[in-house]
Coordinates of C-alpha atoms in Angstrom, one line a residue:
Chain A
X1 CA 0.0 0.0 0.0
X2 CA 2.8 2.4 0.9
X3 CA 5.1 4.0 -1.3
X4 CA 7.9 2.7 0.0
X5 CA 6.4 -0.8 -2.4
X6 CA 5.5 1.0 -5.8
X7 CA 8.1 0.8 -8.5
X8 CA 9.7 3.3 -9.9
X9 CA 7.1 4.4 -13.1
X10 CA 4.2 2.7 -11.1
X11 CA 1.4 5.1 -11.7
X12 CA 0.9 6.0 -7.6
X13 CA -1.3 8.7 -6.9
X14 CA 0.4 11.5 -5.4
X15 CA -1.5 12.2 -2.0
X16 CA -1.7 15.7 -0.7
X17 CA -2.1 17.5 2.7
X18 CA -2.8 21.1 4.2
X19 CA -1.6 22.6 7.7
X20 CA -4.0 24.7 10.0
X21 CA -2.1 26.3 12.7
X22 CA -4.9 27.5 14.9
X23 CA -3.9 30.8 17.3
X24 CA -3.4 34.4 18.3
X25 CA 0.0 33.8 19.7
X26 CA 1.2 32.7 16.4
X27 CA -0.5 36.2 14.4
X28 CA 0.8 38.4 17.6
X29 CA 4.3 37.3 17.0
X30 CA 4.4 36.0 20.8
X31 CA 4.7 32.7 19.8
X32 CA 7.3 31.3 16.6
X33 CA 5.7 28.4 14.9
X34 CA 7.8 25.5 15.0
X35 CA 5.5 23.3 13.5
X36 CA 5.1 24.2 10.3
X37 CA 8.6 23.4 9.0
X38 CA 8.5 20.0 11.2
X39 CA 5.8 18.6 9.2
X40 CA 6.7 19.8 6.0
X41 CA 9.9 17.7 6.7
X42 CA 7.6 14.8 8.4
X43 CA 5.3 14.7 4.9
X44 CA 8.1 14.9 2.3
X45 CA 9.9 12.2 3.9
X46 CA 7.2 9.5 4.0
X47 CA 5.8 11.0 0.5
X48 CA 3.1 13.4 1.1
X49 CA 2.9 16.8 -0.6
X50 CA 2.3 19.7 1.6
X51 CA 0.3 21.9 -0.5
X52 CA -1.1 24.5 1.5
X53 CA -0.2 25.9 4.9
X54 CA -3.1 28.8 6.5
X55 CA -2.2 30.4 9.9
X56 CA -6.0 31.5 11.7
X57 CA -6.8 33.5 14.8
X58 CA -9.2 31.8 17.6
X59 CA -12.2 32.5 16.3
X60 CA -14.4 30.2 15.5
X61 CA -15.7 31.6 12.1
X62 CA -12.3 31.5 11.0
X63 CA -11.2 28.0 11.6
X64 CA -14.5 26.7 10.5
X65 CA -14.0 28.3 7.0
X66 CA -10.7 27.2 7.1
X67 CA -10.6 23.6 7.9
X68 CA -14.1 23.6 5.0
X69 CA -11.9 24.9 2.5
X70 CA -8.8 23.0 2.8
X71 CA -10.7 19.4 4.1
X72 CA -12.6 19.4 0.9
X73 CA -9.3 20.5 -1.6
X74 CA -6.7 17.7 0.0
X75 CA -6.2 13.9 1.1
X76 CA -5.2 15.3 4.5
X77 CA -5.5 18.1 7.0
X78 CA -3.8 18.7 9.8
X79 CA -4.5 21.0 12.7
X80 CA -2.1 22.6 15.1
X81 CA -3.2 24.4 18.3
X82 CA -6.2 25.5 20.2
X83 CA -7.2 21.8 21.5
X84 CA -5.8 23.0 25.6
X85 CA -8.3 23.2 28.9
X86 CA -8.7 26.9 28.6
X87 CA -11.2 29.3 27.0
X88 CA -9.8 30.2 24.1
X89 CA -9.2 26.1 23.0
X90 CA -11.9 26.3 20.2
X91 CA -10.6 23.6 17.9
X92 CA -12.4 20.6 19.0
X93 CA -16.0 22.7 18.9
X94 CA -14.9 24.4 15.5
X95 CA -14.1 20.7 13.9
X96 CA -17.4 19.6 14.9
X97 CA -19.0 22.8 13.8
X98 CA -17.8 22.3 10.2
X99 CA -18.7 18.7 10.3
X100 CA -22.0 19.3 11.7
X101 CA -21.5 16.5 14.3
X102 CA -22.1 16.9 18.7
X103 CA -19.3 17.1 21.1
X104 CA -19.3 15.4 23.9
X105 CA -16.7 13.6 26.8
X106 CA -15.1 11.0 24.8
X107 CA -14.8 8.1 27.5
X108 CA -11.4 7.1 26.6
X109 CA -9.4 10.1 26.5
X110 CA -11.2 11.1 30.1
X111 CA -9.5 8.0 31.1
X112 CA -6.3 8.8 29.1
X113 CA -6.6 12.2 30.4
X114 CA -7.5 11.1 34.3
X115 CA -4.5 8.4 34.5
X116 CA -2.5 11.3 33.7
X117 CA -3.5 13.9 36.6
X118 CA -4.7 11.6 39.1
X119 CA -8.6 11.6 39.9
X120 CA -8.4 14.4 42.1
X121 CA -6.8 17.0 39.8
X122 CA -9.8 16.3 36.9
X123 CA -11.3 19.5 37.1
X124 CA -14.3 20.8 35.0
X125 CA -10.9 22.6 32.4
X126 CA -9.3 19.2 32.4
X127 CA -12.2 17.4 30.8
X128 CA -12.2 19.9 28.3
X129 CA -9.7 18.6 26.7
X130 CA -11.9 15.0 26.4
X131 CA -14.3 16.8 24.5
X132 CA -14.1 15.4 21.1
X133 CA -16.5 15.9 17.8
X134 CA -18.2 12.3 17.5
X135 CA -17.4 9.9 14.8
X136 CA -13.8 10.8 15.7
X137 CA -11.1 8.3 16.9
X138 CA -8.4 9.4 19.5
X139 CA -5.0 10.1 18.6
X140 CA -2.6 9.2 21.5
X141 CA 0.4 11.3 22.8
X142 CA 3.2 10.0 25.0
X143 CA 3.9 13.6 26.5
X144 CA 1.0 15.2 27.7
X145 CA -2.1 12.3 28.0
X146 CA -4.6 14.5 26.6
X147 CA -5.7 12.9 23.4
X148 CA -5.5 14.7 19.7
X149 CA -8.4 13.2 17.1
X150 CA -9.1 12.3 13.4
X151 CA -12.6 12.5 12.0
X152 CA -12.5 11.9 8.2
X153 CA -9.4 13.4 6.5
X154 CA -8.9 15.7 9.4
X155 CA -6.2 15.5 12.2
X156 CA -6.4 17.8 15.1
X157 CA -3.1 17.9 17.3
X158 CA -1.5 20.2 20.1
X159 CA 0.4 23.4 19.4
X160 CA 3.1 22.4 21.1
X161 CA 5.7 20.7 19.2
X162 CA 6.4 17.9 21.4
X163 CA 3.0 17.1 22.1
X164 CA 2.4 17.4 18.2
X165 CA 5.7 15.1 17.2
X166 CA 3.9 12.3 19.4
X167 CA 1.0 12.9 17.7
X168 CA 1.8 13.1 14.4
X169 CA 4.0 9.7 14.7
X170 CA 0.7 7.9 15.7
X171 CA -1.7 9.5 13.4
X172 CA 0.6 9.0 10.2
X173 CA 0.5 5.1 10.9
X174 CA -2.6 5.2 9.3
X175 CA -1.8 7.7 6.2
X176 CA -2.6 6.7 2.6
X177 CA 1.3 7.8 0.9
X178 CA 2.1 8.6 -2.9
X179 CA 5.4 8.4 -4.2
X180 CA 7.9 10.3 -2.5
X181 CA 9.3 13.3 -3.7
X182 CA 13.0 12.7 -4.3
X183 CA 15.7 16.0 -4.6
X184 CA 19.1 16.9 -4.1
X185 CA 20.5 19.8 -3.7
X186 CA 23.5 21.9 -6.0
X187 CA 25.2 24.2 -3.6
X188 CA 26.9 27.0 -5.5
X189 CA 29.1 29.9 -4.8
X190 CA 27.7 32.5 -7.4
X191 CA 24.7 34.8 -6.9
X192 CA 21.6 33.5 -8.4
X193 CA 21.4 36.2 -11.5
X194 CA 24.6 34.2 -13.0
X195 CA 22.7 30.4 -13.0
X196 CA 19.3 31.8 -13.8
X197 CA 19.7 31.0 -17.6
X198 CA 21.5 27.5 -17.9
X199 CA 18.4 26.8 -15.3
X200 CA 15.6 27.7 -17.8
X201 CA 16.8 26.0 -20.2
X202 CA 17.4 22.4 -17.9
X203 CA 14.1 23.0 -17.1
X204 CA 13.2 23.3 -20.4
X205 CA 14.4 20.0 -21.2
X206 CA 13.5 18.2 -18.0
X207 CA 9.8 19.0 -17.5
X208 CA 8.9 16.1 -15.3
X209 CA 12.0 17.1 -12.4
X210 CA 11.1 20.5 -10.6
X211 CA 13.9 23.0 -10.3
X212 CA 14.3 25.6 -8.3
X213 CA 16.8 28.0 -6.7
X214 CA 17.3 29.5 -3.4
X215 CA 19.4 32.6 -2.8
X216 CA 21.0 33.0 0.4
X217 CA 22.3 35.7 1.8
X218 CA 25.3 35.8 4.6
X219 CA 28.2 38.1 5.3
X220 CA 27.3 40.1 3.1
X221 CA 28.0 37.1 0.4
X222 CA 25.0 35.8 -1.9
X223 CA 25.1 32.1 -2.7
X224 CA 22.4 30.3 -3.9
X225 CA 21.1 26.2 -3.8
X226 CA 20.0 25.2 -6.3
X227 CA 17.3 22.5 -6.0
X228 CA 16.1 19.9 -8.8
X229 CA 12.7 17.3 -7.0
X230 CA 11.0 14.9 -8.7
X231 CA 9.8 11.1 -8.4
X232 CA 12.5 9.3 -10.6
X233 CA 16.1 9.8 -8.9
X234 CA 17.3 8.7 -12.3
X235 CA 15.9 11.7 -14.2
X236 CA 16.9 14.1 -11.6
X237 CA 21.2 12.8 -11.9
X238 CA 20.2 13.2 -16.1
X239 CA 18.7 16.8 -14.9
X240 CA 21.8 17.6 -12.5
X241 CA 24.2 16.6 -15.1
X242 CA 22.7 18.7 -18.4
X243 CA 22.3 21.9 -15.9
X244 CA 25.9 21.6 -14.8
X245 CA 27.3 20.7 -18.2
X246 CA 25.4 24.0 -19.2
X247 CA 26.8 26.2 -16.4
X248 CA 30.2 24.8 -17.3
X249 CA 29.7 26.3 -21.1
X250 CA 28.8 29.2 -19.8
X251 CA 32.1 30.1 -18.0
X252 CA 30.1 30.2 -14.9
X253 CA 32.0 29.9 -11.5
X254 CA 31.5 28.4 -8.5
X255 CA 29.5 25.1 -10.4
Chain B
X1 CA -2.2 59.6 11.3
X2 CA -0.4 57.2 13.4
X3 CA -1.6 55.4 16.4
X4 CA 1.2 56.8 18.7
X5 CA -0.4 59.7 18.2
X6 CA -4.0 58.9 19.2
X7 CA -5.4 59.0 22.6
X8 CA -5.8 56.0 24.9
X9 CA -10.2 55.8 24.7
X10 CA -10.1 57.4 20.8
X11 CA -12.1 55.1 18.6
X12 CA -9.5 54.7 16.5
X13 CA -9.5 52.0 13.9
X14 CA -7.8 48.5 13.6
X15 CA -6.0 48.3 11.2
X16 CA -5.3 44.8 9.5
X17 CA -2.8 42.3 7.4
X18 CA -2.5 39.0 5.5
X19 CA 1.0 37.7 5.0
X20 CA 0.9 35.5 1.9
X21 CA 4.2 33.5 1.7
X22 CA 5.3 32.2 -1.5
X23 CA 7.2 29.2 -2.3
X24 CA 7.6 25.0 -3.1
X25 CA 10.5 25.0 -0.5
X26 CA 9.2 25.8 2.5
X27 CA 6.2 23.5 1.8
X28 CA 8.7 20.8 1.2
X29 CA 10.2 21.9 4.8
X30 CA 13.4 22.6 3.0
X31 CA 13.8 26.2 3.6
X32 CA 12.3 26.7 7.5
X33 CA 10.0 30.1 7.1
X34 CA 11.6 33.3 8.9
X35 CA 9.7 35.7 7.6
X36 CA 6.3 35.2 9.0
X37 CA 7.5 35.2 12.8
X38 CA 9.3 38.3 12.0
X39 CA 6.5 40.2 10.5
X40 CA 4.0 39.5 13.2
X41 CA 6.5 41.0 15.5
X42 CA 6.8 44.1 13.3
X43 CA 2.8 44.2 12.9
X44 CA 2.8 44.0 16.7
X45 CA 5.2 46.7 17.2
X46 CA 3.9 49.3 14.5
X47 CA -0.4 49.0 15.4
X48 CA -1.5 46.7 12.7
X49 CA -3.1 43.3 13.2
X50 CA -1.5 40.4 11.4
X51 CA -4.7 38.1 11.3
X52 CA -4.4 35.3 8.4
X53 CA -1.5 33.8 6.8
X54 CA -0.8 31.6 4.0
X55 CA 1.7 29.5 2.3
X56 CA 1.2 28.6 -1.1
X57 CA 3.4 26.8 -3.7
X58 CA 5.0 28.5 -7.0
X59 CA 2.2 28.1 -9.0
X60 CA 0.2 31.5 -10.7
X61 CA -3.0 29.5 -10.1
X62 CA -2.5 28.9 -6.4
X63 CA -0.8 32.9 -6.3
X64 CA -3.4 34.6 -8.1
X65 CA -6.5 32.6 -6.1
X66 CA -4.5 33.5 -2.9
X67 CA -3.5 37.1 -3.2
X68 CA -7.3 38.3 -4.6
X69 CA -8.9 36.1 -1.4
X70 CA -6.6 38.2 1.2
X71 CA -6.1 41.6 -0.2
X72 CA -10.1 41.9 -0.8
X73 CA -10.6 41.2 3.0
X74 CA -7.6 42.9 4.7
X75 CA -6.1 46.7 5.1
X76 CA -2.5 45.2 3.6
X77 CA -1.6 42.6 2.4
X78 CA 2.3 41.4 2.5
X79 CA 4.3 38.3 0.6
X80 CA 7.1 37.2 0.8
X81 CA 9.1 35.3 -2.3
X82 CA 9.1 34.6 -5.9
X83 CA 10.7 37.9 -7.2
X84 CA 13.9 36.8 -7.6
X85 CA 15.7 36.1 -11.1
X86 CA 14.7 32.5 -12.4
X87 CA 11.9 31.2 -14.1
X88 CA 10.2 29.9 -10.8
X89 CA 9.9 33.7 -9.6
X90 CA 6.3 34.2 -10.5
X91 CA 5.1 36.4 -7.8
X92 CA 5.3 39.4 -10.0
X93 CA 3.4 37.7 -12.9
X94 CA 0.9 36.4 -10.3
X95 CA 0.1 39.9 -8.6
X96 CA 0.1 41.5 -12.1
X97 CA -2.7 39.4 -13.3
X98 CA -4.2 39.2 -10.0
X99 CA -4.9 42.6 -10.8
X100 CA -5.8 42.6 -14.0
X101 CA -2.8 45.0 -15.1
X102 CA 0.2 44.6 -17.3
X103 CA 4.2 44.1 -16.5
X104 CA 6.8 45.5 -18.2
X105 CA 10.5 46.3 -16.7
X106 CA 10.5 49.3 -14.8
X107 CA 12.9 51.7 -15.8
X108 CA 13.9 52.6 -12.4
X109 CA 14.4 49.4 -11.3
X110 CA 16.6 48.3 -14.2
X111 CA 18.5 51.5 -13.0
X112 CA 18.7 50.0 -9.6
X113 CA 19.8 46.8 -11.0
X114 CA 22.4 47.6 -12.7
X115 CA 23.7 50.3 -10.5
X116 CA 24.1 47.1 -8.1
X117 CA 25.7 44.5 -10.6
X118 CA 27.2 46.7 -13.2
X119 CA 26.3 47.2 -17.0
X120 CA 27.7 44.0 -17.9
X121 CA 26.2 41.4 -15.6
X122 CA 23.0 42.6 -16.2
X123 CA 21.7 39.0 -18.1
X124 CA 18.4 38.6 -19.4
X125 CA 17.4 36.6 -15.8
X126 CA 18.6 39.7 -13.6
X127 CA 16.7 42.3 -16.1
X128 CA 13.7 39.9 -15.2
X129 CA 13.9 41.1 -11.5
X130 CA 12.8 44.6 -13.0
X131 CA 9.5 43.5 -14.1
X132 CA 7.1 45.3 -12.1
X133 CA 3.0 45.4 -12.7
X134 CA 2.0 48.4 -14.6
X135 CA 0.9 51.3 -11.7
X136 CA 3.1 49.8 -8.8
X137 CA 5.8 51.9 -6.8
X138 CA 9.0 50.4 -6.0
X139 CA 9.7 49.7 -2.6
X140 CA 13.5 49.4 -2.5
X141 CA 16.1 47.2 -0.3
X142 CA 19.9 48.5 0.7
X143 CA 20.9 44.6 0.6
X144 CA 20.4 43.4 -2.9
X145 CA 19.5 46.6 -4.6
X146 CA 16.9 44.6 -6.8
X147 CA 13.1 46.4 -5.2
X148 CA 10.0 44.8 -4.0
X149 CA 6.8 46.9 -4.9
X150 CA 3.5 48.1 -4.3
X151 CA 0.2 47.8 -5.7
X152 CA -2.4 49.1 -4.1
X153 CA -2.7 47.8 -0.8
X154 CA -0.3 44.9 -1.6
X155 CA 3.6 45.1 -0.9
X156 CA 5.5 42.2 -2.6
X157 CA 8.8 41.3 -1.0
X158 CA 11.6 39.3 -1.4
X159 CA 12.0 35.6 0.4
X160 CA 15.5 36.1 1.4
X161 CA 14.9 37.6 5.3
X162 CA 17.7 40.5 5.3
X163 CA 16.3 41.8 1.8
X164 CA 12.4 41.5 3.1
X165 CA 13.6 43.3 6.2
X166 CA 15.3 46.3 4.7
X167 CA 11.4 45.9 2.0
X168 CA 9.4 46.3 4.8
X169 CA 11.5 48.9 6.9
X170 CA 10.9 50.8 3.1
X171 CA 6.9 49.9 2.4
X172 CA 5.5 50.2 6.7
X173 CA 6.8 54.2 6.2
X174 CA 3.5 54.6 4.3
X175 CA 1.4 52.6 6.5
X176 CA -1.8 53.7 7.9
X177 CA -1.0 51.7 11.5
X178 CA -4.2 51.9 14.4
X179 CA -4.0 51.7 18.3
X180 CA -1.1 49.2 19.2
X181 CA -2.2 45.9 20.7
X182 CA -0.4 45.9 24.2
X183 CA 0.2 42.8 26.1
X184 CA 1.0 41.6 29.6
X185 CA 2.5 37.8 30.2
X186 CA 2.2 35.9 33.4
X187 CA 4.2 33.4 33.8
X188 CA 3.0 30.6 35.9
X189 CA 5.2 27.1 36.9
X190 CA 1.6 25.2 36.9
X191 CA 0.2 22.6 34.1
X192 CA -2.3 25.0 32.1
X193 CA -5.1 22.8 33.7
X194 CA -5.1 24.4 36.9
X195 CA -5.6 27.9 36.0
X196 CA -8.3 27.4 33.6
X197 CA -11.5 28.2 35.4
X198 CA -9.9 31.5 36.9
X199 CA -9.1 32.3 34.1
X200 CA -12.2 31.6 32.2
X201 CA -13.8 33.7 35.4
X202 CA -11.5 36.9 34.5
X203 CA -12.0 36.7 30.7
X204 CA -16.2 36.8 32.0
X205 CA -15.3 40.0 33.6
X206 CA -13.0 41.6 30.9
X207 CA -14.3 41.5 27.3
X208 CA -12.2 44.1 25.8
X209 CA -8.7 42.2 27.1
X210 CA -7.9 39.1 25.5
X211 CA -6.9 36.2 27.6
X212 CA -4.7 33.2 25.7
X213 CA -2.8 30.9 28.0
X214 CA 0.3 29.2 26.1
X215 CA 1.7 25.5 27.8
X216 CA 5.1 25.1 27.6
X217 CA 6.8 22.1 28.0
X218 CA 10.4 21.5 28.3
X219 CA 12.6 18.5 30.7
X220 CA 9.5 16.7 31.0
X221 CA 7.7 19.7 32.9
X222 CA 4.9 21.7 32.0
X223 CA 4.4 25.5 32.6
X224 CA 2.6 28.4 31.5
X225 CA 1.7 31.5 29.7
X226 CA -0.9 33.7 30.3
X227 CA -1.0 36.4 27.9
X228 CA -4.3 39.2 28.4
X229 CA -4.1 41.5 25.4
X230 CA -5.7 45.0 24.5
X231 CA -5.7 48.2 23.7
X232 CA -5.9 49.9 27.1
X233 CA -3.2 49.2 29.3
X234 CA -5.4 50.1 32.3
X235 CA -7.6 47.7 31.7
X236 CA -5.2 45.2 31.0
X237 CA -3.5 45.7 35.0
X238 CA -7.3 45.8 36.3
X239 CA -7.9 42.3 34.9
X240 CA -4.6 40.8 35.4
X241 CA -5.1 41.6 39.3
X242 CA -8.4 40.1 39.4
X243 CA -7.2 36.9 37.7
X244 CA -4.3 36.9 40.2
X245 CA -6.2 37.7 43.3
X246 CA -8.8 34.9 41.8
X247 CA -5.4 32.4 41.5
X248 CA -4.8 32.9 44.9
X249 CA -8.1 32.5 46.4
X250 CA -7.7 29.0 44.4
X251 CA -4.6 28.2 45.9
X252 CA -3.2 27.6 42.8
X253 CA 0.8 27.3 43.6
X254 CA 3.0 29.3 41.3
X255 CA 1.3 32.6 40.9

């Protein structure tokens, strides 16, 4: 079932997911999202295309026209954030919301979430976090207790990152994958005006390998990566070779 | 015009933002996103409300659907990538048809091109970077000496974070900014759990101070954040002693 079987050429499906991060902390600037870049990584490496990432405040409007527009246009979503004991923890209520499904104290996570804090610390805020949209199924953590859920094509996880790592590990035991996306990466020494051109035209000739180039800038020195992805490893070392061939010809330094 | 200016009480307007980041590699989690951490900050600081982001892939469909969506519904609109030199840097292409306009090389910026590379590095791909929508104004950069612009209520920036830095020190000179967002933090050494309810009890009392509360976990402990946010700093004390007195009366250790 997993990529990881198909054959190079095999005509897999490429799957495809979107991130919801879900808070004010995030928009205010209080809080630097760490998640983001973690499952971008997570999803490329078991071959899953991150296609769109949306950033929302807590409000419920706004997450519920979110997760509609982005659960309908991709395999997978996944939430971050907004699913803690207090207040302003609207995910769970905005998931069910845009399903049209009732809420209530899961059973199972109060247990997860009472074996966790003892009986006497589960206060009314604590089983909050139990509340889960029906039809869902739990998604464990090892850190905190308190569970994440999937309904449908819809994962809803922590905001903080190790809480979501733990999650995400057991949610993606169950994910549909496509073919990964392969890449490697050409480090060179020039800015990014002097490679544009032999680029173009590898692209040209290699339409099925994606290229594209990253300037950096440091010590007041530009470099740039370039970057050539695509599903057939061979066709990106045929890609890698023609570009470089081409920068060579063109007197280019640093290739 | 600016909100240092205004009065604490003076019905000043919000003012809001969309940041609209563009690019495959930070989808594929190869390039980890600076900018948007960085411009929330900057929203913070300057009295505009950063209140939806996206991240979309280098693809004019994906660009234009994106940029019409967020500059319809928000005071600014800012993105970040695809305006460099090779033939994946779309952004300008995007936002040019995105607003029904057409793009030609600026002569200005072809001025500030080649002032920056001299006459005879400027290659067909660098002359590219002086393609700017028809009715836009330049917003220029003291790193790379290629500009961002602006069109209307939309400022296009580079990816690279020193060059989108020096854009947006440039472009937030001709912002209309409203009353700043002021924040206090409390930080408590309790699990998020226990200061729920107070919490909850305060945000009853206050509904012109936001309350958020941000768990923290690090060497297998929890703490936490509490974060009450408006526009009057008076109010802001007022509820942050009744939430503490409230702690107290609770017992809650750690306040």
């Amino acid at each position: 079932m997993s990529a990881a079987e198909s054959q190079p050429g095999e005509a897999t499906q490429n799957v495809t997911a979107a991130v919801l991060v879900i808070g004010d902390e995030i928009l205010s600037g209080r809080t630097k999202d760490k998640n983001i870049g973690y499952i971008a990584d997570f999803l490329t490496t078991i071959g899953i295309d991150l296609k769109e990432v949306r950033i929302v405040p807590d409000e419920e409007d706004e997450i519920v026209a979110a997760l509609n527009a982005l659960r309908a246009r991709y395999d997978y979503l996944l939430t971050t954030g907004g699913i803690g004991p207090t207040h302003d923890d609207i995910t769970a209520d905005s998931v069910a919301k845009a399903f049209g499904v009732g809420i209530s104290h899961h059973p199972e996570a109060v247990k997860l979430i009472e074996a966790r804090v003892g009986k006497g610390n589960l206060n009314e805020a604590r089983l909050r976090m139990a509340r889960i949209p029906h039809g869902a199924s739990l998604v464990i953590n090892d850190v905190s207790g308190a569970p994440g859920f999937r309904i449908e094509n819809v994962v809803v996880m922590a905001g903080v990152p190790a809480i979501m790592q733990s999650m995400l590990d057991a949610a993606a035991k169950d994910f549909r994958t496509g073919r990964k996306m392969l890449s490697v990466s050409i480090p060179l020494d020039v800015k990014e005006g002097d490679i544009a051109d032999p680029l173009r035209a590898a692209q040209a000739l290699y339409d099925d390998v994606l290229m594209g180039s990253y300037p950096k800038y440091a010590d007041g020195k530009f470099s740039v990566d370039v970057v050539m992805r695509g599903r057939d490893m061979a066709r990106i070392e045929e890609a890698r070779a023609s570009f470089l061939s081409a920068l060579e010809t063109a007197g280019t330094k640093g290739a």
